[in-house]
Amino acid sequence: RIGSATSLSSAVINSRLQELVRLFRERTDKVKEKLVDSDVTSDEESPVASPAAAAVPAPGGELEGDKPAGDDHYCEMLCCTFKCQPWLDRLRSYQFPSSIDPLTNLMYVLWLFFVVMAWNWNCWLIPVRWAFPYQTPANIHYWLLVDYLCDLIYLLDILVFQTRLQFVQGGDIITDKKAMKENYLRSQRFKMDVLCLLPLDFFYFKVGVNPLLRFPRCLKYMAFFEFNDRLEAILTKAYIYRVIRTTAYLLYSLHVNSCLYYWASAYEGLGSTTWVYDGEGNSYIRCYYWAVKTLITIGGLPDPKTLFEIVFQLLNYFTGVFAFSVMIGQMRDVVGAATAGQTYYRSCMDSTIKYMNFYRIPRAVQNRVKTWYEYTWHSQGMLDESELLVQLPDKMRLDIAIDVNYSIVSRVALFQGCDRQMIFDMLKRLRSVVYLPNDYVCKKGEIGREMYIIQAGQVQVLGGPDGKAVLVTLKAGSVFGEISLLAAGGGNRRTANVVAHGFANLFILEKKDLNEILVHYPESQKLLRKKAKKMLRSNNKPKDEKGGPGDPLIIPPKADTPKLFKAALAASGRMGGKGPLGRLRWRLKELQAMQE
């Protein structure tokens, strides 16, 4: 029992002494490092984050997560209480905005849609009701109901919406009610809106319900063009709407021509000659077919007989040639604008192929270049993203870069704790590069001057004796090469080969760009240097020194007796061997004799 207690106390003393030696050694290394490099600071020191890094409260004044859960909504009716939808309460408490932004307000775009529908009703149906016998005393009240509903939409647009539209004056956005109203009253739009609502309907009491008296309603064309601009601004594929609109122009011109042909046939007398409409079948479809053949100049029409028919046909031919050529030209412009990017891509690829053929580049290299062009175009819709953003202001480029890249860069351990504004400046310097399968991103032994962030795809780190063994596979969001950005002494050499496994989209940050940014952020520069040196020391230590898994021993070697403890035992022997140390010294001699 005495022997076991003695060995236990010896082990405790030994472990305590070794812990003290380790702490003294680490403190000495830190003091030496601080004396050599003045930029190294203590572990507790870190740069102060910019104000933008503070938590921004939600628009309601509360942080996310602190909002209380929505309460149940109940409604009372006929002495009964039942649950109702919360949107009913929102609808009751809704207040119409005092000012409307015409460029970004989707509610205003929706209202313009209803205004344009009313305008189209007048433009398409007024010629039909005037020329064809579709408006009869039996259904006149239905026509008038829809007519006055469209007039109500026109009136609401003048009184409610147009007087609340914001406008820019001297660089300021004016939202004052009186100023917005005066601006609308002075505009050309107000004059046209009043003109299109002329009350010519009172002449119905004298001449009857003549649809031509509603022709001024077609003068609200400015709302139609404004709706086109607003709708194209919010559509992702606006060229589809442009094609539909151009086609509608052609159909409307044929529609008007068919109405005029029926009017001319009625004027001459239905079936009076071979040229006029004979009154059989569906009148609108038959006249529309005649208008298509005339305007597109297909031919095969009966010859006009009278002077009126000849003049009418000549005007139709001239108008058809002019209108059809305009429609074709406009359609060509629409399709050309829609395929401008594809045309640029094809021209770049053709020029590159012509260059490679001129210098007789090997076929394998040409195929890889073609593959790069095709994949880059299909993956991101352009060859160089910087060309798209170069026209934007610096603030807008930063906003786009934050939405696209900030979530990836903020996860890099090297940049955690740095000034947030420094990271924003760094986002604008990132460059997107596409690597093909088996392309070398970096090779072992070369000087590292870039950091890589994987946006999409995978890369493999190769090593081993032959340099072909896959050590690790990095996926989207991973980062490598960050130590090379801050390595001193001419750069840090790559320690392994990195190869793209399949197609890989990478963001690259060059060392010179980071150095230009760090000039304005000295505190972040000190922190990055400190982190880089720690990462370099940890990478250069052998595995057993870092405490990593070494070769396991079945029987671990016995630890040597500390020198200080040996000196204490020797001193107790010289003093007569009394006390605890003396008894421990005597016990150690017995154990040594037994081992021998």
Coordinates of C-alpha atoms in Angstrom, one line a residue:
R1 CA 0.0 0.0 0.0
I2 CA 2.9 2.4 0.9
G3 CA 4.5 1.6 -2.5
S4 CA 1.3 2.4 -4.5
A5 CA 0.8 5.7 -2.7
T6 CA 4.4 6.6 -3.3
S7 CA 4.2 5.9 -7.1
L8 CA 0.9 7.8 -7.3
S9 CA 2.4 10.9 -5.7
S10 CA 5.5 10.6 -7.9
A11 CA 3.3 10.6 -11.0
V12 CA 1.3 13.6 -9.9
I13 CA 4.5 15.6 -9.1
N14 CA 6.0 14.6 -12.5
S15 CA 2.9 15.7 -14.5
R16 CA 2.7 19.1 -12.6
L17 CA 6.4 19.8 -13.3
Q18 CA 6.0 18.9 -17.0
E19 CA 3.0 21.2 -17.3
L20 CA 5.0 24.1 -15.8
V21 CA 7.8 23.5 -18.2
R22 CA 5.4 23.6 -21.2
L23 CA 3.8 26.8 -20.1
F24 CA 7.1 28.5 -19.5
R25 CA 8.3 27.4 -23.0
E26 CA 5.1 28.8 -24.7
R27 CA 5.4 32.1 -22.9
T28 CA 9.1 32.4 -23.9
D29 CA 8.2 31.7 -27.6
K30 CA 5.5 34.4 -27.5
V31 CA 7.8 37.0 -26.0
K32 CA 10.5 36.2 -28.6
E33 CA 7.9 36.5 -31.4
K34 CA 6.7 39.8 -30.2
L35 CA 10.2 41.2 -30.0
V36 CA 11.0 40.0 -33.5
D37 CA 7.7 41.2 -35.2
S38 CA 6.0 44.3 -33.7
D39 CA 2.8 43.7 -35.7
V40 CA 1.9 40.6 -33.6
T41 CA -0.6 41.5 -30.9
S42 CA -2.1 39.6 -28.1
D43 CA -4.9 37.0 -28.6
E44 CA -7.5 39.3 -27.2
E45 CA -6.8 42.1 -29.7
S46 CA -9.0 42.3 -32.7
P47 CA -10.0 45.2 -35.0
V48 CA -13.2 47.0 -34.3
A49 CA -16.0 46.1 -36.8
S50 CA -17.5 48.9 -38.8
P51 CA -20.9 50.2 -38.0
A52 CA -22.4 48.3 -40.9
A53 CA -21.6 45.0 -39.1
A54 CA -24.0 45.8 -36.3
A55 CA -27.3 44.1 -36.2
V56 CA -29.9 46.0 -38.2
P57 CA -33.4 45.9 -36.7
A58 CA -36.3 44.9 -38.8
P59 CA -38.4 47.7 -40.4
G60 CA -40.9 47.3 -37.6
G61 CA -38.3 48.2 -35.0
E62 CA -37.8 44.6 -33.7
L63 CA -35.1 42.1 -34.4
E64 CA -36.1 39.0 -36.3
G65 CA -37.0 36.2 -34.0
D66 CA -38.5 38.6 -31.4
K67 CA -41.8 39.1 -33.3
P68 CA -44.7 37.7 -31.5
A69 CA -46.8 35.0 -33.2
G70 CA -49.8 36.2 -35.1
D71 CA -53.1 36.3 -33.2
D72 CA -56.2 34.6 -34.3
H73 CA -58.8 36.8 -35.9
Y74 CA -62.5 36.5 -35.1
C75 CA -65.6 38.2 -36.5
E76 CA -69.0 38.6 -34.8
M77 CA -72.2 38.4 -36.8
L78 CA -75.8 37.5 -35.8
C79 CA -74.8 36.8 -32.2
C80 CA -72.2 34.3 -33.4
T81 CA -68.4 34.5 -33.3
F82 CA -66.4 32.7 -36.0
K83 CA -62.8 32.8 -37.2
C84 CA -62.0 35.0 -40.2
Q85 CA -59.0 35.5 -42.4
P86 CA -56.4 38.1 -41.4
W87 CA -56.4 39.6 -44.9
L88 CA -60.0 40.9 -44.3
D89 CA -58.7 43.0 -41.4
R90 CA -55.8 44.2 -43.6
L91 CA -58.3 45.1 -46.3
R92 CA -60.4 47.1 -43.9
S93 CA -57.5 48.9 -42.5
Y94 CA -55.8 49.5 -45.9
Q95 CA -55.1 53.2 -46.7
F96 CA -54.4 54.3 -50.2
P97 CA -50.9 55.7 -50.5
S98 CA -50.5 59.5 -50.7
S99 CA -47.8 59.2 -53.3
I100 CA -47.0 56.5 -55.9
D101 CA -43.6 55.7 -57.4
P102 CA -44.4 55.0 -61.1
L103 CA -41.1 53.2 -61.6
T104 CA -41.2 50.6 -58.9
N105 CA -44.8 50.3 -57.6
L106 CA -46.3 47.1 -58.9
M107 CA -49.8 48.2 -57.9
Y108 CA -49.5 51.1 -60.4
V109 CA -48.5 48.6 -63.1
L110 CA -51.5 46.5 -62.3
W111 CA -53.8 49.6 -62.6
L112 CA -52.2 50.5 -65.9
F113 CA -53.1 47.0 -67.1
F114 CA -56.8 47.8 -66.4
V115 CA -56.5 51.2 -68.1
V116 CA -54.9 49.5 -71.2
M117 CA -57.7 46.9 -71.3
A118 CA -60.3 49.7 -71.3
W119 CA -58.4 51.5 -74.1
N120 CA -58.2 48.2 -76.1
W121 CA -61.9 47.8 -75.8
N122 CA -62.5 51.1 -77.4
C123 CA -59.8 50.7 -80.1
W124 CA -60.9 47.3 -81.2
L125 CA -64.7 47.4 -80.8
I126 CA -65.5 50.9 -82.0
P127 CA -64.6 50.1 -85.7
V128 CA -66.5 46.8 -85.4
R129 CA -69.7 48.3 -84.0
W130 CA -69.5 51.1 -86.7
A131 CA -69.0 48.9 -89.7
F132 CA -70.6 45.5 -88.9
P133 CA -74.3 45.1 -87.9
Y134 CA -73.4 43.7 -84.5
Q135 CA -74.8 46.5 -82.4
T136 CA -78.6 46.1 -82.4
P137 CA -81.4 47.6 -80.2
A138 CA -81.7 44.2 -78.5
N139 CA -78.2 44.2 -77.1
I140 CA -77.5 48.0 -77.0
H141 CA -77.6 48.0 -73.2
Y142 CA -74.7 45.5 -72.9
W143 CA -72.5 47.6 -75.1
L144 CA -73.3 50.8 -73.2
L145 CA -72.7 49.1 -69.8
V146 CA -69.1 48.1 -70.8
D147 CA -68.6 51.5 -72.5
Y148 CA -69.4 53.4 -69.3
L149 CA -67.4 51.0 -67.2
C150 CA -64.3 51.9 -69.3
D151 CA -65.2 55.6 -68.9
L152 CA -65.2 55.0 -65.1
I153 CA -61.7 53.5 -65.3
Y154 CA -60.5 56.5 -67.3
L155 CA -62.0 58.9 -64.7
L156 CA -60.5 57.1 -61.7
D157 CA -57.1 57.2 -63.5
I158 CA -57.3 61.0 -63.7
L159 CA -58.7 61.7 -60.2
V160 CA -56.9 59.0 -58.1
F161 CA -53.7 57.8 -59.7
Q162 CA -52.3 60.5 -62.0
T163 CA -52.5 63.1 -59.3
R164 CA -50.4 61.0 -56.9
L165 CA -47.5 60.1 -59.1
Q166 CA -44.1 61.2 -57.8
F167 CA -41.8 63.1 -60.1
V168 CA -38.2 64.3 -60.1
Q169 CA -37.4 68.0 -59.9
G170 CA -33.9 69.3 -59.5
G171 CA -32.6 65.9 -58.5
D172 CA -35.2 65.6 -55.7
I173 CA -38.2 63.2 -55.6
I174 CA -41.3 65.3 -55.0
T175 CA -43.9 63.6 -52.9
D176 CA -46.0 66.7 -51.9
K177 CA -49.6 66.3 -52.8
K178 CA -50.1 69.8 -54.0
A179 CA -46.9 69.7 -56.1
M180 CA -47.8 66.3 -57.7
K181 CA -51.3 67.5 -58.6
E182 CA -50.0 70.7 -60.2
N183 CA -47.3 68.8 -62.1
Y184 CA -50.0 66.6 -63.6
L185 CA -52.3 69.5 -64.5
R186 CA -49.5 71.2 -66.4
S187 CA -48.5 68.1 -68.3
Q188 CA -49.5 67.0 -71.8
R189 CA -50.9 63.8 -70.3
F190 CA -53.6 65.8 -68.6
K191 CA -54.7 67.5 -71.8
M192 CA -55.0 64.2 -73.6
D193 CA -56.8 62.6 -70.7
V194 CA -59.4 65.3 -70.7
L195 CA -59.8 65.3 -74.5
C196 CA -60.4 61.5 -74.5
L197 CA -63.3 62.0 -72.1
L198 CA -65.2 64.6 -74.1
P199 CA -69.0 63.9 -73.4
L200 CA -70.0 63.4 -77.0
D201 CA -72.4 60.8 -75.8
F202 CA -75.1 63.5 -75.3
F203 CA -75.4 63.5 -79.1
Y204 CA -77.0 60.0 -78.7
F205 CA -80.3 61.7 -78.0
K206 CA -80.2 63.4 -81.4
V207 CA -78.4 61.0 -83.8
G208 CA -78.8 57.8 -82.0
V209 CA -76.1 55.5 -80.5
N210 CA -73.4 56.0 -83.0
P211 CA -70.1 54.3 -82.0
L212 CA -68.0 56.9 -83.9
L213 CA -68.9 59.5 -81.2
R214 CA -66.7 57.4 -78.8
F215 CA -63.7 57.8 -81.0
P216 CA -61.9 60.3 -78.6
R217 CA -61.6 57.4 -76.1
C218 CA -58.9 56.0 -78.3
L219 CA -56.7 59.1 -77.6
K220 CA -55.5 57.6 -74.3
Y221 CA -52.5 56.0 -76.0
M222 CA -50.0 57.5 -73.6
A223 CA -51.1 55.0 -70.9
F224 CA -50.5 52.2 -73.3
F225 CA -46.9 53.2 -74.0
E226 CA -46.3 53.8 -70.3
F227 CA -47.6 50.3 -69.5
N228 CA -45.2 48.8 -72.1
D229 CA -42.2 50.5 -70.5
R230 CA -43.2 49.5 -66.9
L231 CA -44.0 45.9 -67.9
E232 CA -40.7 45.4 -69.8
A233 CA -38.8 46.7 -66.8
I234 CA -40.1 43.9 -64.6
L235 CA -40.2 41.0 -67.0
T236 CA -37.2 38.7 -67.1
K237 CA -37.7 38.0 -70.9
A238 CA -39.1 41.2 -72.2
Y239 CA -38.4 40.3 -75.8
I240 CA -41.3 37.8 -75.7
Y241 CA -43.7 40.6 -74.8
R242 CA -42.2 42.8 -77.6
V243 CA -42.8 40.0 -80.2
I244 CA -46.4 39.6 -79.0
R245 CA -47.0 43.4 -79.1
T246 CA -45.6 43.7 -82.6
T247 CA -47.8 40.8 -83.7
A248 CA -50.8 42.6 -82.2
Y249 CA -49.9 45.7 -84.2
L250 CA -50.2 43.6 -87.4
L251 CA -53.4 42.0 -86.3
Y252 CA -55.0 45.4 -85.5
S253 CA -54.1 46.8 -88.9
L254 CA -55.8 43.8 -90.5
H255 CA -58.7 44.3 -88.2
V256 CA -59.2 47.9 -89.2
N257 CA -58.8 47.0 -92.9
S258 CA -61.5 44.3 -92.6
C259 CA -63.9 46.9 -91.1
L260 CA -63.2 49.3 -93.9
Y261 CA -63.8 46.6 -96.5
Y262 CA -67.2 45.7 -95.0
W263 CA -68.1 49.4 -94.9
A264 CA -67.1 49.8 -98.6
S265 CA -69.1 46.7 -99.5
A266 CA -72.2 48.0 -97.7
Y267 CA -71.7 51.4 -99.4
E268 CA -71.5 49.7 -102.9
G269 CA -74.2 47.2 -102.0
L270 CA -73.6 43.6 -100.7
G271 CA -73.1 41.3 -103.6
S272 CA -73.6 44.0 -106.2
T273 CA -70.3 43.2 -107.9
T274 CA -67.7 40.5 -107.7
W275 CA -65.3 42.6 -105.7
V276 CA -67.5 43.4 -102.7
Y277 CA -68.5 41.1 -99.9
D278 CA -71.4 38.9 -101.0
G279 CA -73.1 38.7 -97.6
E280 CA -72.6 34.9 -97.1
G281 CA -71.0 33.2 -94.1
N282 CA -69.5 35.0 -91.1
S283 CA -69.1 38.5 -92.2
Y284 CA -66.1 39.4 -90.0
I285 CA -64.1 36.2 -90.8
R286 CA -64.7 36.7 -94.6
C287 CA -63.7 40.3 -94.5
Y288 CA -60.7 39.6 -92.4
Y289 CA -59.6 37.0 -94.9
W290 CA -59.8 39.5 -97.7
A291 CA -57.8 42.1 -95.6
V292 CA -55.0 39.6 -95.0
K293 CA -54.7 38.8 -98.8
T294 CA -54.7 42.5 -99.6
L295 CA -52.3 43.8 -97.0
I296 CA -49.8 41.0 -97.5
T297 CA -50.2 41.3 -101.3
I298 CA -50.8 37.5 -101.8
G299 CA -52.9 38.1 -104.9
G300 CA -55.8 36.1 -106.3
L301 CA -58.4 38.9 -105.6
P302 CA -61.2 39.8 -107.9
D303 CA -60.6 43.0 -110.0
P304 CA -62.4 46.1 -108.8
K305 CA -65.1 47.3 -111.2
T306 CA -66.1 50.8 -110.2
L307 CA -64.0 53.9 -109.6
F308 CA -64.7 53.8 -105.9
E309 CA -63.5 50.2 -105.8
I310 CA -60.3 50.9 -107.8
V311 CA -59.3 53.9 -105.5
F312 CA -60.1 51.8 -102.4
Q313 CA -58.0 48.9 -103.7
L314 CA -55.0 51.2 -104.6
L315 CA -55.0 52.8 -101.1
N316 CA -55.2 49.3 -99.6
Y317 CA -52.2 48.1 -101.6
F318 CA -50.1 51.2 -100.8
T319 CA -51.0 51.0 -97.1
G320 CA -50.4 47.3 -97.0
V321 CA -46.9 47.5 -98.5
F322 CA -46.0 50.3 -96.1
A323 CA -47.5 48.7 -93.0
F324 CA -46.1 45.2 -93.7
S325 CA -42.6 46.5 -94.3
V326 CA -42.7 48.5 -91.1
M327 CA -43.9 45.4 -89.2
I328 CA -41.1 43.2 -90.7
G329 CA -38.5 45.8 -89.8
Q330 CA -39.8 46.1 -86.2
M331 CA -39.9 42.4 -85.8
R332 CA -36.3 42.1 -87.1
D333 CA -35.2 44.7 -84.5
V334 CA -37.0 42.8 -81.7
V335 CA -35.5 39.5 -82.6
G336 CA -32.1 41.0 -83.1
A337 CA -32.2 42.6 -79.6
A338 CA -33.3 39.3 -78.1
T339 CA -30.4 37.4 -79.7
A340 CA -27.7 40.1 -79.4
G341 CA -25.9 38.1 -76.7
Q342 CA -26.0 34.9 -78.7
T343 CA -24.7 36.8 -81.8
Y344 CA -21.8 38.2 -79.8
Y345 CA -21.0 34.7 -78.5
R346 CA -21.0 33.2 -82.0
S347 CA -18.8 36.0 -83.3
C348 CA -16.2 35.6 -80.5
M349 CA -16.1 31.9 -81.0
D350 CA -15.8 32.2 -84.8
S351 CA -12.9 34.7 -84.4
T352 CA -11.1 32.4 -82.0
I353 CA -11.5 29.3 -84.2
K354 CA -10.2 31.4 -87.2
Y355 CA -7.2 32.4 -85.1
M356 CA -6.4 28.8 -84.0
N357 CA -6.7 27.5 -87.6
F358 CA -4.4 30.2 -88.8
Y359 CA -1.6 29.3 -86.4
R360 CA -2.4 25.5 -86.7
I361 CA -3.2 24.9 -83.1
P362 CA -3.6 21.2 -82.3
R363 CA -7.0 19.8 -82.6
A364 CA -7.2 18.7 -79.0
V365 CA -6.5 22.2 -77.8
Q366 CA -9.1 23.6 -80.2
N367 CA -11.7 21.2 -78.8
R368 CA -11.0 22.3 -75.2
V369 CA -11.3 25.9 -76.2
K370 CA -14.7 25.2 -77.9
T371 CA -15.8 23.3 -74.8
W372 CA -14.9 26.3 -72.6
Y373 CA -16.8 28.7 -74.8
E374 CA -19.9 26.5 -74.8
Y375 CA -19.9 25.7 -71.1
T376 CA -19.2 29.4 -70.0
W377 CA -22.0 30.7 -72.2
H378 CA -24.6 28.1 -71.1
S379 CA -23.7 28.3 -67.4
Q380 CA -23.7 32.1 -66.9
G381 CA -25.2 33.5 -70.1
M382 CA -22.1 35.6 -70.9
L383 CA -18.4 35.3 -71.5
D384 CA -17.3 38.0 -69.1
E385 CA -19.4 39.1 -66.1
S386 CA -17.3 42.3 -65.7
E387 CA -18.5 43.6 -69.1
L388 CA -22.0 43.6 -67.8
L389 CA -21.3 45.4 -64.5
V390 CA -18.8 48.0 -65.8
Q391 CA -21.6 50.4 -66.8
L392 CA -23.1 50.4 -63.3
P393 CA -22.1 52.8 -60.6
D394 CA -19.7 51.6 -57.9
K395 CA -22.5 51.4 -55.2
M396 CA -24.7 49.2 -57.4
R397 CA -21.8 46.9 -58.3
L398 CA -21.2 46.5 -54.6
D399 CA -24.8 45.6 -53.9
I400 CA -24.7 42.9 -56.6
A401 CA -21.4 41.6 -55.3
I402 CA -22.8 41.3 -51.8
D403 CA -25.8 39.4 -52.9
V404 CA -23.8 37.0 -55.0
N405 CA -20.5 36.5 -53.1
Y406 CA -20.8 37.7 -49.5
S407 CA -22.3 34.4 -48.1
I408 CA -19.2 32.5 -49.5
V409 CA -16.5 34.9 -48.5
S410 CA -17.8 35.5 -45.0
R411 CA -17.3 31.8 -44.2
V412 CA -13.5 32.0 -44.9
A413 CA -11.7 31.6 -41.6
L414 CA -8.9 33.9 -42.6
F415 CA -11.3 36.9 -42.9
Q416 CA -13.4 36.3 -39.9
G417 CA -13.1 39.2 -37.5
C418 CA -11.9 41.7 -40.1
D419 CA -13.6 45.0 -40.9
R420 CA -16.8 44.4 -42.8
Q421 CA -16.1 47.3 -45.1
M422 CA -12.8 45.7 -46.1
I423 CA -14.7 42.5 -47.1
F424 CA -17.1 44.6 -49.2
D425 CA -14.1 46.2 -51.0
M426 CA -12.7 42.7 -51.5
L427 CA -15.9 41.4 -53.1
K428 CA -15.6 43.9 -56.0
R429 CA -12.1 42.5 -56.8
L430 CA -13.2 38.8 -57.1
R431 CA -12.9 37.4 -60.6
S432 CA -14.9 34.5 -61.9
V433 CA -13.0 31.8 -63.9
V434 CA -14.3 28.5 -65.4
Y435 CA -12.0 25.4 -65.4
L436 CA -12.6 22.4 -67.6
P437 CA -12.4 18.8 -66.4
N438 CA -8.8 17.8 -65.5
D439 CA -7.6 21.4 -65.7
Y440 CA -4.8 22.2 -63.2
V441 CA -6.0 25.1 -61.0
C442 CA -2.5 25.2 -59.4
K443 CA 0.6 23.0 -59.4
K444 CA 3.0 21.9 -56.7
G445 CA 6.0 24.1 -56.3
E446 CA 4.7 27.2 -58.1
I447 CA 4.5 30.5 -56.3
G448 CA 1.0 31.2 -54.9
R449 CA -0.4 34.6 -55.7
E450 CA -4.1 33.9 -55.6
M451 CA -6.8 32.6 -53.3
Y452 CA -9.6 30.4 -54.8
I453 CA -13.3 30.1 -53.7
I454 CA -15.3 27.4 -55.3
Q455 CA -18.6 28.7 -56.6
A456 CA -19.8 25.6 -58.3
G457 CA -18.3 22.2 -59.1
Q458 CA -15.6 20.3 -57.3
V459 CA -11.8 20.2 -57.3
Q460 CA -9.4 17.5 -56.1
V461 CA -6.1 17.9 -54.2
L462 CA -3.6 15.4 -55.5
G463 CA -0.5 14.1 -53.7
G464 CA 1.4 10.9 -52.9
P465 CA 4.7 9.6 -54.3
D466 CA 3.5 9.9 -57.9
G467 CA 1.3 13.0 -57.3
K468 CA -1.8 11.3 -58.6
A469 CA -3.4 10.1 -55.3
V470 CA -6.6 12.1 -54.4
L471 CA -6.0 13.5 -50.9
V472 CA -9.3 15.4 -50.5
T473 CA -12.2 16.6 -52.7
L474 CA -13.3 20.2 -52.2
K475 CA -16.9 21.1 -53.0
A476 CA -18.8 24.4 -53.5
G477 CA -18.2 26.9 -50.8
S478 CA -14.7 25.6 -50.0
V479 CA -11.6 27.8 -50.0
F480 CA -8.0 27.1 -50.7
G481 CA -4.8 29.1 -51.2
E482 CA -5.7 31.7 -48.7
I483 CA -2.3 31.5 -46.9
S484 CA -0.6 32.6 -50.2
L485 CA -2.2 36.0 -50.0
L486 CA -0.3 37.0 -46.9
A487 CA 2.9 34.9 -47.2
A488 CA 6.0 37.0 -47.0
G489 CA 9.4 36.5 -48.6
G490 CA 8.5 36.3 -52.2
G491 CA 5.4 34.1 -51.8
N492 CA 4.4 30.7 -50.6
R493 CA 4.9 27.7 -52.8
R494 CA 2.1 25.4 -53.5
T495 CA 2.4 22.0 -51.7
A496 CA 0.1 20.0 -53.8
N497 CA -1.6 19.8 -57.2
V498 CA -5.2 21.0 -57.4
V499 CA -7.2 19.6 -60.4
A500 CA -10.8 20.4 -61.5
H501 CA -13.1 17.4 -61.1
G502 CA -15.6 18.1 -63.9
F503 CA -16.5 21.7 -64.7
A504 CA -15.7 24.1 -61.9
N505 CA -16.6 27.8 -61.5
L506 CA -14.1 29.5 -59.1
F507 CA -13.7 33.0 -57.7
I508 CA -10.1 34.3 -57.7
L509 CA -8.7 37.0 -55.4
E510 CA -5.2 38.1 -56.4
K511 CA -2.6 39.1 -53.9
K512 CA -1.9 42.5 -55.3
D513 CA -5.6 43.4 -55.0
L514 CA -5.7 42.4 -51.4
N515 CA -2.6 44.5 -50.7
E516 CA -4.2 47.5 -52.2
I517 CA -7.2 47.1 -50.0
L518 CA -5.3 46.5 -46.7
V519 CA -3.5 49.8 -47.0
H520 CA -6.7 51.5 -45.8
Y521 CA -7.4 48.9 -43.0
P522 CA -4.2 48.7 -40.8
E523 CA -6.0 46.9 -37.9
S524 CA -7.3 44.2 -40.3
Q525 CA -3.9 43.9 -41.8
K526 CA -2.3 43.1 -38.4
L527 CA -5.0 40.5 -37.7
L528 CA -4.5 38.8 -41.1
R529 CA -0.7 38.7 -40.6
K530 CA -1.1 37.1 -37.2
K531 CA -3.6 34.5 -38.5
A532 CA -1.4 33.7 -41.5
K533 CA 1.6 33.1 -39.3
K534 CA -0.3 30.8 -37.0
M535 CA -1.6 28.8 -40.0
L536 CA 1.9 28.6 -41.5
R537 CA 3.4 27.4 -38.2
S538 CA 0.6 24.8 -37.8
N539 CA 1.2 23.5 -41.3
N540 CA 5.0 23.3 -40.9
K541 CA 4.9 21.3 -37.6
P542 CA 5.3 17.5 -37.8
K543 CA 2.3 15.5 -36.9
D544 CA 3.6 14.1 -33.6
E545 CA 4.7 17.6 -32.4
K546 CA 1.2 19.0 -33.1
G547 CA -0.4 16.2 -31.1
G548 CA -1.7 14.4 -34.1
P549 CA -2.1 10.7 -34.3
G550 CA 1.4 9.1 -34.5
D551 CA 2.4 5.4 -34.4
P552 CA 0.6 3.9 -31.3
L553 CA 2.8 2.0 -28.8
I554 CA 1.5 -1.0 -27.0
I555 CA 3.6 -0.3 -23.8
P556 CA 4.3 3.4 -23.6
P557 CA 7.8 4.3 -22.4
K558 CA 8.3 5.4 -18.8
A559 CA 8.8 9.1 -18.3
D560 CA 12.2 10.2 -16.9
T561 CA 12.5 11.5 -13.4
P562 CA 12.6 15.2 -13.5
K563 CA 16.0 16.8 -12.7
L564 CA 14.6 19.0 -10.0
F565 CA 13.0 16.0 -8.2
K566 CA 16.4 14.1 -8.4
A567 CA 18.1 17.1 -6.8
A568 CA 15.6 17.2 -4.0
L569 CA 16.1 13.5 -3.3
A570 CA 19.9 13.9 -3.2
A571 CA 19.6 16.8 -0.8
S572 CA 17.4 14.8 1.5
G573 CA 20.0 12.0 1.5
R574 CA 22.7 14.4 2.5
M575 CA 20.5 15.7 5.4
G576 CA 20.1 12.2 6.9
G577 CA 17.2 10.8 5.0
K578 CA 14.5 12.0 7.4
G579 CA 11.1 13.2 6.4
P580 CA 8.8 12.2 3.5
L581 CA 11.5 12.7 0.9
G582 CA 13.9 10.5 2.8
R583 CA 11.3 7.7 3.0
L584 CA 10.5 8.2 -0.7
R585 CA 14.2 8.0 -1.5
W586 CA 14.6 4.7 0.5
R587 CA 11.5 3.3 -1.3
L588 CA 12.9 4.2 -4.7
K589 CA 16.1 2.3 -3.9
E590 CA 14.1 -0.8 -3.0
L591 CA 12.2 -0.6 -6.2
Q592 CA 15.4 -0.2 -8.2
A593 CA 16.9 -3.2 -6.5
M594 CA 13.9 -5.3 -7.2
Q595 CA 14.0 -4.4 -10.9
E596 CA 17.6 -5.4 -11.1

